[in-house]
Amino acid sequence: MSLLENKNPEQRLMTEDSIENDPYAIFERAAETLWERTELALEKGEVARISDDAVTKLMTTALKLYAAKTDGENRTFRPVLGNYDEVVTPTEALTAVTEVLRALRLGPMEFGLWSRRRPEDYHDMEFEITKSDNTLK
């Protein structure tokens, strides 16, 4: 019997993770597995089998990681799979965003004030300065 078999599941998971060189490598495996199981649950119409608590933890985790990466690395990246709406529909996105805002007691006003342009949206733009009034166009 190995040392891992003597531990409870939580201790075993922590020990298995500490054996890895990178303790965060589990995110790659977990993300892939969660995505596959989500697709399966959606396809089979079995999302009710996934607890609200599990979805809340996943959503909170995703929000915290995305904000930390974009703010900490001073960059943005596409937060959803797909090129447009082939994976996440506008309705799905707005449903989730609306409930996140509501949970934090924020509304459209706060959302508008905190919205920001992505750096890559304006770094590639050509600005023309007019000499007559010294403004950007």
mmCIF file of N, CA and C in Angstrom:
data_model
loop_
_atom_site.group_PDB
_atom_site.id
_atom_site.type_symbol
_atom_site.label_atom_id
_atom_site.label_comp_id
_atom_site.label_asym_id
_atom_site.label_seq_id
_atom_site.Cartn_x
_atom_site.Cartn_y
_atom_site.Cartn_z
ATOM 1 N N MET A 1 0.852 -1.186 0.000
ATOM 2 C CA MET A 1 0.000 0.000 0.000
ATOM 3 C C MET A 1 0.889 1.239 0.000
ATOM 4 N N SER A 2 0.587 2.182 -0.894
ATOM 5 C CA SER A 2 1.409 3.384 -0.982
ATOM 6 C C SER A 2 1.032 4.376 0.108
ATOM 7 N N LEU A 3 1.889 5.352 0.292
ATOM 8 C CA LEU A 3 1.601 6.400 1.278
ATOM 9 C C LEU A 3 0.341 7.166 0.914
ATOM 10 N N LEU A 4 0.087 7.344 -0.390
ATOM 11 C CA LEU A 4 -1.085 8.098 -0.818
ATOM 12 C C LEU A 4 -2.380 7.372 -0.473
ATOM 13 N N GLU A 5 -2.356 6.046 -0.474
ATOM 14 C CA GLU A 5 -3.569 5.288 -0.195
ATOM 15 C C GLU A 5 -3.999 5.410 1.260
ATOM 16 N N ASN A 6 -3.089 5.739 2.170
ATOM 17 C CA ASN A 6 -3.411 5.870 3.591
ATOM 18 C C ASN A 6 -4.057 7.208 3.924
ATOM 19 N N LYS A 7 -4.042 8.144 3.024
ATOM 20 C CA LYS A 7 -4.542 9.491 3.298
ATOM 21 C C LYS A 7 -5.994 9.621 2.857
ATOM 22 N N ASN A 8 -6.695 10.591 3.478
ATOM 23 C CA ASN A 8 -8.055 10.851 3.028
ATOM 24 C C ASN A 8 -7.981 11.524 1.655
ATOM 25 N N PRO A 9 -9.100 11.584 0.909
ATOM 26 C CA PRO A 9 -9.054 12.110 -0.464
ATOM 27 C C PRO A 9 -8.480 13.521 -0.576
ATOM 28 N N GLU A 10 -8.810 14.396 0.381
ATOM 29 C CA GLU A 10 -8.298 15.770 0.316
ATOM 30 C C GLU A 10 -6.782 15.791 0.500
ATOM 31 N N GLN A 11 -6.290 15.042 1.470
ATOM 32 C CA GLN A 11 -4.841 14.982 1.694
ATOM 33 C C GLN A 11 -4.140 14.339 0.504
ATOM 34 N N ARG A 12 -4.774 13.322 -0.093
ATOM 35 C CA ARG A 12 -4.190 12.645 -1.240
ATOM 36 C C ARG A 12 -4.051 13.621 -2.408
ATOM 37 N N LEU A 13 -5.098 14.418 -2.655
ATOM 38 C CA LEU A 13 -5.050 15.386 -3.745
ATOM 39 C C LEU A 13 -3.947 16.409 -3.512
ATOM 40 N N MET A 14 -3.838 16.895 -2.269
ATOM 41 C CA MET A 14 -2.790 17.870 -1.959
ATOM 42 C C MET A 14 -1.412 17.250 -2.144
ATOM 43 N N THR A 15 -1.244 16.000 -1.730
ATOM 44 C CA THR A 15 0.045 15.325 -1.862
ATOM 45 C C THR A 15 0.372 15.076 -3.325
ATOM 46 N N GLU A 16 -0.622 14.633 -4.093
ATOM 47 C CA GLU A 16 -0.395 14.398 -5.519
ATOM 48 C C GLU A 16 0.004 15.689 -6.217
ATOM 49 N N ASP A 17 -0.656 16.788 -5.846
ATOM 50 C CA ASP A 17 -0.327 18.080 -6.451
ATOM 51 C C ASP A 17 1.078 18.525 -6.079
ATOM 52 N N SER A 18 1.485 18.266 -4.829
ATOM 53 C CA SER A 18 2.803 18.722 -4.399
ATOM 54 C C SER A 18 3.911 17.903 -5.047
ATOM 55 N N ILE A 19 3.583 16.700 -5.544
ATOM 56 C CA ILE A 19 4.569 15.884 -6.236
ATOM 57 C C ILE A 19 4.928 16.525 -7.578
ATOM 58 N N GLU A 20 3.977 17.204 -8.197
ATOM 59 C CA GLU A 20 4.224 17.853 -9.485
ATOM 60 C C GLU A 20 5.225 18.986 -9.314
ATOM 61 N N ASN A 21 5.939 19.275 -10.385
ATOM 62 C CA ASN A 21 6.845 20.419 -10.365
ATOM 63 C C ASN A 21 6.069 21.725 -10.305
ATOM 64 N N ASP A 22 4.937 21.766 -10.976
ATOM 65 C CA ASP A 22 4.123 22.971 -11.036
ATOM 66 C C ASP A 22 2.785 22.697 -10.353
ATOM 67 N N PRO A 23 2.555 23.268 -9.179
ATOM 68 C CA PRO A 23 1.310 22.990 -8.462
ATOM 69 C C PRO A 23 0.069 23.524 -9.173
ATOM 70 N N TYR A 24 0.250 24.374 -10.175
ATOM 71 C CA TYR A 24 -0.893 24.933 -10.889
ATOM 72 C C TYR A 24 -1.187 24.196 -12.185
ATOM 73 N N ALA A 25 -0.414 23.184 -12.497
ATOM 74 C CA ALA A 25 -0.654 22.392 -13.706
ATOM 75 C C ALA A 25 -2.019 21.718 -13.670
ATOM 76 N N ILE A 26 -2.536 21.505 -12.489
ATOM 77 C CA ILE A 26 -3.852 20.882 -12.350
ATOM 78 C C ILE A 26 -4.934 21.709 -13.044
ATOM 79 N N PHE A 27 -4.740 23.010 -13.156
ATOM 80 C CA PHE A 27 -5.736 23.861 -13.809
ATOM 81 C C PHE A 27 -5.944 23.456 -15.258
ATOM 82 N N GLU A 28 -4.872 23.120 -15.958
ATOM 83 C CA GLU A 28 -4.983 22.720 -17.360
ATOM 84 C C GLU A 28 -5.815 21.444 -17.484
ATOM 85 N N ARG A 29 -5.509 20.456 -16.669
ATOM 86 C CA ARG A 29 -6.240 19.182 -16.720
ATOM 87 C C ARG A 29 -7.688 19.373 -16.272
ATOM 88 N N ALA A 30 -7.866 20.099 -15.193
ATOM 89 C CA ALA A 30 -9.218 20.302 -14.665
ATOM 90 C C ALA A 30 -10.081 21.081 -15.652
ATOM 91 N N ALA A 31 -9.521 22.106 -16.270
ATOM 92 C CA ALA A 31 -10.285 22.911 -17.225
ATOM 93 C C ALA A 31 -10.761 22.056 -18.394
ATOM 94 N N GLU A 32 -9.883 21.223 -18.906
ATOM 95 C CA GLU A 32 -10.247 20.352 -20.027
ATOM 96 C C GLU A 32 -11.345 19.370 -19.622
ATOM 97 N N THR A 33 -11.191 18.743 -18.464
ATOM 98 C CA THR A 33 -12.191 17.787 -17.982
ATOM 99 C C THR A 33 -13.527 18.479 -17.726
ATOM 100 N N LEU A 34 -13.489 19.634 -17.071
ATOM 101 C CA LEU A 34 -14.726 20.366 -16.781
ATOM 102 C C LEU A 34 -15.435 20.784 -18.062
ATOM 103 N N TRP A 35 -14.672 21.224 -19.054
ATOM 104 C CA TRP A 35 -15.284 21.631 -20.323
ATOM 105 C C TRP A 35 -15.947 20.431 -20.998
ATOM 106 N N GLU A 36 -15.253 19.295 -21.035
ATOM 107 C CA GLU A 36 -15.823 18.089 -21.652
ATOM 108 C C GLU A 36 -17.097 17.651 -20.943
ATOM 109 N N ARG A 37 -17.091 17.667 -19.617
ATOM 110 C CA ARG A 37 -18.270 17.234 -18.850
ATOM 111 C C ARG A 37 -19.416 18.241 -18.978
ATOM 112 N N THR A 38 -19.066 19.519 -19.103
ATOM 113 C CA THR A 38 -20.101 20.539 -19.302
ATOM 114 C C THR A 38 -20.797 20.317 -20.639
ATOM 115 N N GLU A 39 -20.005 20.089 -21.686
ATOM 116 C CA GLU A 39 -20.595 19.817 -23.001
ATOM 117 C C GLU A 39 -21.514 18.600 -22.941
ATOM 118 N N LEU A 40 -21.083 17.561 -22.242
ATOM 119 C CA LEU A 40 -21.877 16.339 -22.106
ATOM 120 C C LEU A 40 -23.188 16.621 -21.372
ATOM 121 N N ALA A 41 -23.106 17.351 -20.256
ATOM 122 C CA ALA A 41 -24.312 17.675 -19.479
ATOM 123 C C ALA A 41 -25.282 18.515 -20.299
ATOM 124 N N LEU A 42 -24.765 19.464 -21.071
ATOM 125 C CA LEU A 42 -25.623 20.291 -21.920
ATOM 126 C C LEU A 42 -26.264 19.449 -23.017
ATOM 127 N N GLU A 43 -25.455 18.612 -23.640
ATOM 128 C CA GLU A 43 -25.931 17.757 -24.728
ATOM 129 C C GLU A 43 -27.030 16.806 -24.255
ATOM 130 N N LYS A 44 -26.866 16.246 -23.060
ATOM 131 C CA LYS A 44 -27.830 15.282 -22.525
ATOM 132 C C LYS A 44 -28.964 15.948 -21.745
ATOM 133 N N GLY A 45 -28.898 17.268 -21.573
ATOM 134 C CA GLY A 45 -29.921 17.954 -20.794
ATOM 135 C C GLY A 45 -29.873 17.592 -19.322
ATOM 136 N N GLU A 46 -28.663 17.374 -18.805
ATOM 137 C CA GLU A 46 -28.509 16.939 -17.419
ATOM 138 C C GLU A 46 -27.797 17.964 -16.538
ATOM 139 N N VAL A 47 -27.919 19.236 -16.863
ATOM 140 C CA VAL A 47 -27.231 20.250 -16.057
ATOM 141 C C VAL A 47 -27.768 20.315 -14.631
ATOM 142 N N ALA A 48 -28.980 19.848 -14.406
ATOM 143 C CA ALA A 48 -29.550 19.847 -13.051
ATOM 144 C C ALA A 48 -28.764 18.934 -12.113
ATOM 145 N N ARG A 49 -27.986 18.019 -12.665
ATOM 146 C CA ARG A 49 -27.179 17.113 -11.834
ATOM 147 C C ARG A 49 -25.956 17.815 -11.252
ATOM 148 N N ILE A 50 -25.645 18.993 -11.747
ATOM 149 C CA ILE A 50 -24.507 19.774 -11.248
ATOM 150 C C ILE A 50 -25.057 20.779 -10.243
ATOM 151 N N SER A 51 -24.515 20.784 -9.050
ATOM 152 C CA SER A 51 -25.071 21.631 -7.984
ATOM 153 C C SER A 51 -24.832 23.118 -8.246
ATOM 154 N N ASP A 52 -25.725 23.929 -7.701
ATOM 155 C CA ASP A 52 -25.562 25.382 -7.775
ATOM 156 C C ASP A 52 -24.247 25.793 -7.127
ATOM 157 N N ASP A 53 -23.900 25.138 -6.024
ATOM 158 C CA ASP A 53 -22.664 25.454 -5.310
ATOM 159 C C ASP A 53 -21.440 25.215 -6.198
ATOM 160 N N ALA A 54 -21.451 24.122 -6.953
ATOM 161 C CA ALA A 54 -20.323 23.833 -7.849
ATOM 162 C C ALA A 54 -20.198 24.907 -8.927
ATOM 163 N N VAL A 55 -21.326 25.312 -9.501
ATOM 164 C CA VAL A 55 -21.302 26.350 -10.538
ATOM 165 C C VAL A 55 -20.830 27.677 -9.945
ATOM 166 N N THR A 56 -21.280 27.992 -8.734
ATOM 167 C CA THR A 56 -20.859 29.224 -8.063
ATOM 168 C C THR A 56 -19.351 29.240 -7.831
ATOM 169 N N LYS A 57 -18.801 28.123 -7.376
ATOM 170 C CA LYS A 57 -17.350 28.045 -7.159
ATOM 171 C C LYS A 57 -16.584 28.188 -8.469
ATOM 172 N N LEU A 58 -17.079 27.551 -9.523
ATOM 173 C CA LEU A 58 -16.408 27.651 -10.824
ATOM 174 C C LEU A 58 -16.462 29.075 -11.371
ATOM 175 N N MET A 59 -17.621 29.710 -11.253
ATOM 176 C CA MET A 59 -17.770 31.081 -11.750
ATOM 177 C C MET A 59 -16.878 32.031 -10.961
ATOM 178 N N THR A 60 -16.865 31.889 -9.652
ATOM 179 C CA THR A 60 -16.024 32.739 -8.805
ATOM 180 C C THR A 60 -14.555 32.537 -9.135
ATOM 181 N N THR A 61 -14.158 31.288 -9.297
ATOM 182 C CA THR A 61 -12.774 30.974 -9.655
ATOM 183 C C THR A 61 -12.402 31.613 -10.984
ATOM 184 N N ALA A 62 -13.263 31.455 -11.979
ATOM 185 C CA ALA A 62 -12.981 32.011 -13.304
ATOM 186 C C ALA A 62 -12.868 33.536 -13.254
ATOM 187 N N LEU A 63 -13.775 34.185 -12.540
ATOM 188 C CA LEU A 63 -13.737 35.647 -12.440
ATOM 189 C C LEU A 63 -12.467 36.130 -11.747
ATOM 190 N N LYS A 64 -12.127 35.499 -10.622
ATOM 191 C CA LYS A 64 -10.933 35.908 -9.873
ATOM 192 C C LYS A 64 -9.663 35.712 -10.707
ATOM 193 N N LEU A 65 -9.545 34.560 -11.370
ATOM 194 C CA LEU A 65 -8.357 34.297 -12.179
ATOM 195 C C LEU A 65 -8.265 35.244 -13.371
ATOM 196 N N TYR A 66 -9.394 35.477 -14.049
ATOM 197 C CA TYR A 66 -9.370 36.364 -15.215
ATOM 198 C C TYR A 66 -8.962 37.781 -14.801
ATOM 199 N N ALA A 67 -9.566 38.290 -13.743
ATOM 200 C CA ALA A 67 -9.230 39.644 -13.283
ATOM 201 C C ALA A 67 -7.770 39.732 -12.847
ATOM 202 N N ALA A 68 -7.288 38.729 -12.123
ATOM 203 C CA ALA A 68 -5.893 38.744 -11.659
ATOM 204 C C ALA A 68 -4.917 38.687 -12.831
ATOM 205 N N LYS A 69 -5.221 37.869 -13.832
ATOM 206 C CA LYS A 69 -4.328 37.765 -14.990
ATOM 207 C C LYS A 69 -4.342 39.046 -15.823
ATOM 208 N N THR A 70 -5.522 39.584 -16.100
ATOM 209 C CA THR A 70 -5.572 40.772 -16.952
ATOM 210 C C THR A 70 -5.012 41.999 -16.242
ATOM 211 N N ASP A 71 -5.342 42.169 -14.974
ATOM 212 C CA ASP A 71 -4.811 43.317 -14.238
ATOM 213 C C ASP A 71 -3.331 43.133 -13.920
ATOM 214 N N GLY A 72 -2.966 41.944 -13.475
ATOM 215 C CA GLY A 72 -1.583 41.681 -13.080
ATOM 216 C C GLY A 72 -0.610 41.637 -14.242
ATOM 217 N N GLU A 73 -1.087 41.174 -15.400
ATOM 218 C CA GLU A 73 -0.219 41.073 -16.572
ATOM 219 C C GLU A 73 -0.419 42.238 -17.529
ATOM 220 N N ASN A 74 -1.308 43.162 -17.163
ATOM 221 C CA ASN A 74 -1.575 44.364 -17.953
ATOM 222 C C ASN A 74 -1.883 44.027 -19.410
ATOM 223 N N ARG A 75 -2.787 43.076 -19.587
ATOM 224 C CA ARG A 75 -3.199 42.668 -20.924
ATOM 225 C C ARG A 75 -4.569 42.020 -20.820
ATOM 226 N N THR A 76 -5.192 41.827 -21.944
ATOM 227 C CA THR A 76 -6.453 41.100 -21.965
ATOM 228 C C THR A 76 -6.319 39.916 -22.911
ATOM 229 N N PHE A 77 -7.213 38.986 -22.760
ATOM 230 C CA PHE A 77 -7.316 37.865 -23.682
ATOM 231 C C PHE A 77 -8.778 37.476 -23.752
ATOM 232 N N ARG A 78 -9.138 36.805 -24.802
ATOM 233 C CA ARG A 78 -10.533 36.426 -25.000
ATOM 234 C C ARG A 78 -10.976 35.507 -23.857
ATOM 235 N N PRO A 79 -11.997 35.905 -23.096
ATOM 236 C CA PRO A 79 -12.393 35.135 -21.917
ATOM 237 C C PRO A 79 -13.309 33.947 -22.207
ATOM 238 N N VAL A 80 -13.737 33.792 -23.447
ATOM 239 C CA VAL A 80 -14.609 32.669 -23.805
ATOM 240 C C VAL A 80 -14.057 31.966 -25.041
ATOM 241 N N LEU A 81 -14.417 30.702 -25.179
ATOM 242 C CA LEU A 81 -13.999 29.934 -26.347
ATOM 243 C C LEU A 81 -14.757 30.388 -27.588
ATOM 244 N N GLY A 82 -14.177 30.158 -28.746
ATOM 245 C CA GLY A 82 -14.829 30.486 -30.010
ATOM 246 C C GLY A 82 -14.410 31.846 -30.520
ATOM 247 N N ASN A 83 -14.811 32.121 -31.762
ATOM 248 C CA ASN A 83 -14.468 33.399 -32.382
ATOM 249 C C ASN A 83 -15.555 34.447 -32.207
ATOM 250 N N TYR A 84 -16.788 34.010 -32.122
ATOM 251 C CA TYR A 84 -17.873 34.962 -31.946
ATOM 252 C C TYR A 84 -18.890 34.350 -30.995
ATOM 253 N N ASP A 85 -19.993 33.833 -31.527
ATOM 254 C CA ASP A 85 -21.021 33.287 -30.639
ATOM 255 C C ASP A 85 -21.313 31.813 -30.896
ATOM 256 N N GLU A 86 -20.353 31.113 -31.488
ATOM 257 C CA GLU A 86 -20.601 29.701 -31.771
ATOM 258 C C GLU A 86 -20.474 28.814 -30.534
ATOM 259 N N VAL A 87 -19.840 29.282 -29.470
ATOM 260 C CA VAL A 87 -19.705 28.490 -28.248
ATOM 261 C C VAL A 87 -20.565 29.086 -27.132
ATOM 262 N N VAL A 88 -20.410 30.365 -26.876
ATOM 263 C CA VAL A 88 -21.224 31.074 -25.877
ATOM 264 C C VAL A 88 -22.094 32.070 -26.634
ATOM 265 N N THR A 89 -23.402 31.958 -26.461
ATOM 266 C CA THR A 89 -24.307 32.868 -27.162
ATOM 267 C C THR A 89 -24.380 34.203 -26.421
ATOM 268 N N PRO A 90 -24.809 35.265 -27.111
ATOM 269 C CA PRO A 90 -25.003 36.538 -26.419
ATOM 270 C C PRO A 90 -25.973 36.407 -25.239
ATOM 271 N N THR A 91 -27.019 35.610 -25.397
ATOM 272 C CA THR A 91 -27.975 35.414 -24.303
ATOM 273 C C THR A 91 -27.304 34.768 -23.102
ATOM 274 N N GLU A 92 -26.493 33.740 -23.336
ATOM 275 C CA GLU A 92 -25.791 33.080 -22.235
ATOM 276 C C GLU A 92 -24.839 34.052 -21.544
ATOM 277 N N ALA A 93 -24.101 34.819 -22.333
ATOM 278 C CA ALA A 93 -23.139 35.768 -21.762
ATOM 279 C C ALA A 93 -23.854 36.833 -20.937
ATOM 280 N N LEU A 94 -24.912 37.404 -21.487
ATOM 281 C CA LEU A 94 -25.620 38.469 -20.774
ATOM 282 C C LEU A 94 -26.356 37.943 -19.549
ATOM 283 N N THR A 95 -26.856 36.723 -19.607
ATOM 284 C CA THR A 95 -27.484 36.115 -18.429
ATOM 285 C C THR A 95 -26.477 36.022 -17.296
ATOM 286 N N ALA A 96 -25.293 35.502 -17.594
ATOM 287 C CA ALA A 96 -24.261 35.339 -16.562
ATOM 288 C C ALA A 96 -23.768 36.689 -16.051
ATOM 289 N N VAL A 97 -23.469 37.609 -16.958
ATOM 290 C CA VAL A 97 -22.947 38.922 -16.561
ATOM 291 C C VAL A 97 -23.970 39.674 -15.717
ATOM 292 N N THR A 98 -25.232 39.623 -16.112
ATOM 293 C CA THR A 98 -26.284 40.300 -15.355
ATOM 294 C C THR A 98 -26.368 39.759 -13.932
ATOM 295 N N GLU A 99 -26.290 38.443 -13.775
ATOM 296 C CA GLU A 99 -26.378 37.859 -12.439
ATOM 297 C C GLU A 99 -25.140 38.146 -11.600
ATOM 298 N N VAL A 100 -23.979 38.225 -12.228
ATOM 299 C CA VAL A 100 -22.765 38.608 -11.489
ATOM 300 C C VAL A 100 -22.918 40.039 -10.982
ATOM 301 N N LEU A 101 -23.368 40.945 -11.837
ATOM 302 C CA LEU A 101 -23.576 42.336 -11.417
ATOM 303 C C LEU A 101 -24.606 42.410 -10.291
ATOM 304 N N ARG A 102 -25.695 41.671 -10.441
ATOM 305 C CA ARG A 102 -26.747 41.679 -9.419
ATOM 306 C C ARG A 102 -26.222 41.135 -8.091
ATOM 307 N N ALA A 103 -25.425 40.072 -8.139
ATOM 308 C CA ALA A 103 -24.879 39.474 -6.913
ATOM 309 C C ALA A 103 -23.985 40.457 -6.167
ATOM 310 N N LEU A 104 -23.334 41.344 -6.903
ATOM 311 C CA LEU A 104 -22.440 42.332 -6.298
ATOM 312 C C LEU A 104 -23.130 43.680 -6.081
ATOM 313 N N ARG A 105 -24.443 43.683 -6.307
ATOM 314 C CA ARG A 105 -25.255 44.899 -6.163
ATOM 315 C C ARG A 105 -24.737 46.038 -7.039
ATOM 316 N N LEU A 106 -24.418 45.679 -8.260
ATOM 317 C CA LEU A 106 -23.973 46.654 -9.253
ATOM 318 C C LEU A 106 -25.012 46.715 -10.361
ATOM 319 N N GLY A 107 -25.096 47.865 -11.008
ATOM 320 C CA GLY A 107 -26.048 48.029 -12.093
ATOM 321 C C GLY A 107 -25.374 48.541 -13.349
ATOM 322 N N PRO A 108 -26.176 48.902 -14.334
ATOM 323 C CA PRO A 108 -25.631 49.390 -15.605
ATOM 324 C C PRO A 108 -24.753 50.633 -15.442
ATOM 325 N N MET A 109 -25.091 51.480 -14.482
ATOM 326 C CA MET A 109 -24.301 52.699 -14.264
ATOM 327 C C MET A 109 -22.873 52.344 -13.849
ATOM 328 N N GLU A 110 -22.750 51.473 -12.852
ATOM 329 C CA GLU A 110 -21.416 51.062 -12.397
ATOM 330 C C GLU A 110 -20.677 50.310 -13.502
ATOM 331 N N PHE A 111 -21.411 49.490 -14.236
ATOM 332 C CA PHE A 111 -20.793 48.752 -15.338
ATOM 333 C C PHE A 111 -20.230 49.725 -16.369
ATOM 334 N N GLY A 112 -21.000 50.744 -16.703
ATOM 335 C CA GLY A 112 -20.541 51.746 -17.665
ATOM 336 C C GLY A 112 -19.322 52.509 -17.171
ATOM 337 N N LEU A 113 -19.299 52.827 -15.886
ATOM 338 C CA LEU A 113 -18.160 53.556 -15.330
ATOM 339 C C LEU A 113 -16.896 52.707 -15.297
ATOM 340 N N TRP A 114 -17.040 51.410 -15.054
ATOM 341 C CA TRP A 114 -15.878 50.534 -14.932
ATOM 342 C C TRP A 114 -15.445 49.927 -16.257
ATOM 343 N N SER A 115 -16.286 50.014 -17.271
ATOM 344 C CA SER A 115 -15.909 49.433 -18.566
ATOM 345 C C SER A 115 -14.679 50.136 -19.085
ATOM 346 N N ARG A 116 -13.843 49.364 -19.731
ATOM 347 C CA ARG A 116 -12.626 49.952 -20.276
ATOM 348 C C ARG A 116 -12.386 49.373 -21.654
ATOM 349 N N ARG A 117 -11.707 50.142 -22.438
ATOM 350 C CA ARG A 117 -11.316 49.642 -23.754
ATOM 351 C C ARG A 117 -10.106 48.757 -23.572
ATOM 352 N N ARG A 118 -10.034 47.733 -24.356
ATOM 353 C CA ARG A 118 -8.866 46.868 -24.311
ATOM 354 C C ARG A 118 -7.709 47.594 -24.975
ATOM 355 N N PRO A 119 -6.517 47.499 -24.428
ATOM 356 C CA PRO A 119 -5.366 48.180 -25.021
ATOM 357 C C PRO A 119 -5.179 47.835 -26.490
ATOM 358 N N GLU A 120 -5.406 46.584 -26.858
ATOM 359 C CA GLU A 120 -5.211 46.209 -28.251
ATOM 360 C C GLU A 120 -6.242 46.838 -29.180
ATOM 361 N N ASP A 121 -7.359 47.333 -28.628
ATOM 362 C CA ASP A 121 -8.350 48.004 -29.459
ATOM 363 C C ASP A 121 -7.886 49.381 -29.912
ATOM 364 N N TYR A 122 -7.095 50.047 -29.107
ATOM 365 C CA TYR A 122 -6.692 51.383 -29.518
ATOM 366 C C TYR A 122 -5.224 51.490 -29.906
ATOM 367 N N HIS A 123 -4.403 50.505 -29.573
ATOM 368 C CA HIS A 123 -3.002 50.571 -29.993
ATOM 369 C C HIS A 123 -2.855 50.401 -31.498
ATOM 370 N N ASP A 124 -3.795 49.705 -32.124
ATOM 371 C CA ASP A 124 -3.716 49.471 -33.562
ATOM 372 C C ASP A 124 -4.448 50.530 -34.373
ATOM 373 N N MET A 125 -5.094 51.468 -33.710
ATOM 374 C CA MET A 125 -5.853 52.490 -34.428
ATOM 375 C C MET A 125 -4.932 53.597 -34.913
ATOM 376 N N GLU A 126 -5.260 54.114 -36.073
ATOM 377 C CA GLU A 126 -4.539 55.261 -36.616
ATOM 378 C C GLU A 126 -5.266 56.524 -36.150
ATOM 379 N N PHE A 127 -4.572 57.392 -35.435
ATOM 380 C CA PHE A 127 -5.158 58.651 -34.997
ATOM 381 C C PHE A 127 -4.594 59.764 -35.862
ATOM 382 N N GLU A 128 -5.462 60.660 -36.213
ATOM 383 C CA GLU A 128 -5.051 61.796 -37.031
ATOM 384 C C GLU A 128 -5.234 63.067 -36.216
ATOM 385 N N ILE A 129 -4.168 63.825 -36.067
ATOM 386 C CA ILE A 129 -4.256 65.082 -35.326
ATOM 387 C C ILE A 129 -4.492 66.197 -36.331
ATOM 388 N N THR A 130 -5.572 66.948 -36.101
ATOM 389 C CA THR A 130 -5.833 68.086 -36.978
ATOM 390 C C THR A 130 -5.125 69.300 -36.402
ATOM 391 N N LYS A 131 -4.423 70.011 -37.246
ATOM 392 C CA LYS A 131 -3.625 71.148 -36.788
ATOM 393 C C LYS A 131 -4.487 72.341 -36.388
ATOM 394 N N SER A 132 -5.641 72.471 -36.998
ATOM 395 C CA SER A 132 -6.455 73.642 -36.717
ATOM 396 C C SER A 132 -6.941 73.695 -35.271
ATOM 397 N N ASP A 133 -7.394 72.570 -34.736
ATOM 398 C CA ASP A 133 -7.893 72.616 -33.361
ATOM 399 C C ASP A 133 -7.139 71.655 -32.435
ATOM 400 N N ASN A 134 -6.077 71.013 -32.946
ATOM 401 C CA ASN A 134 -5.206 70.147 -32.149
ATOM 402 C C ASN A 134 -5.982 69.014 -31.461
ATOM 403 N N THR A 135 -6.951 68.435 -32.161
ATOM 404 C CA THR A 135 -7.731 67.334 -31.607
ATOM 405 C C THR A 135 -7.445 66.051 -32.377
ATOM 406 N N LEU A 136 -7.759 64.951 -31.740
ATOM 407 C CA LEU A 136 -7.597 63.642 -32.374
ATOM 408 C C LEU A 136 -8.863 63.267 -33.110
ATOM 409 N N LYS A 137 -8.688 62.655 -34.269
ATOM 410 C CA LYS A 137 -9.840 62.136 -35.016
ATOM 411 C C LYS A 137 -9.631 60.680 -35.302
#
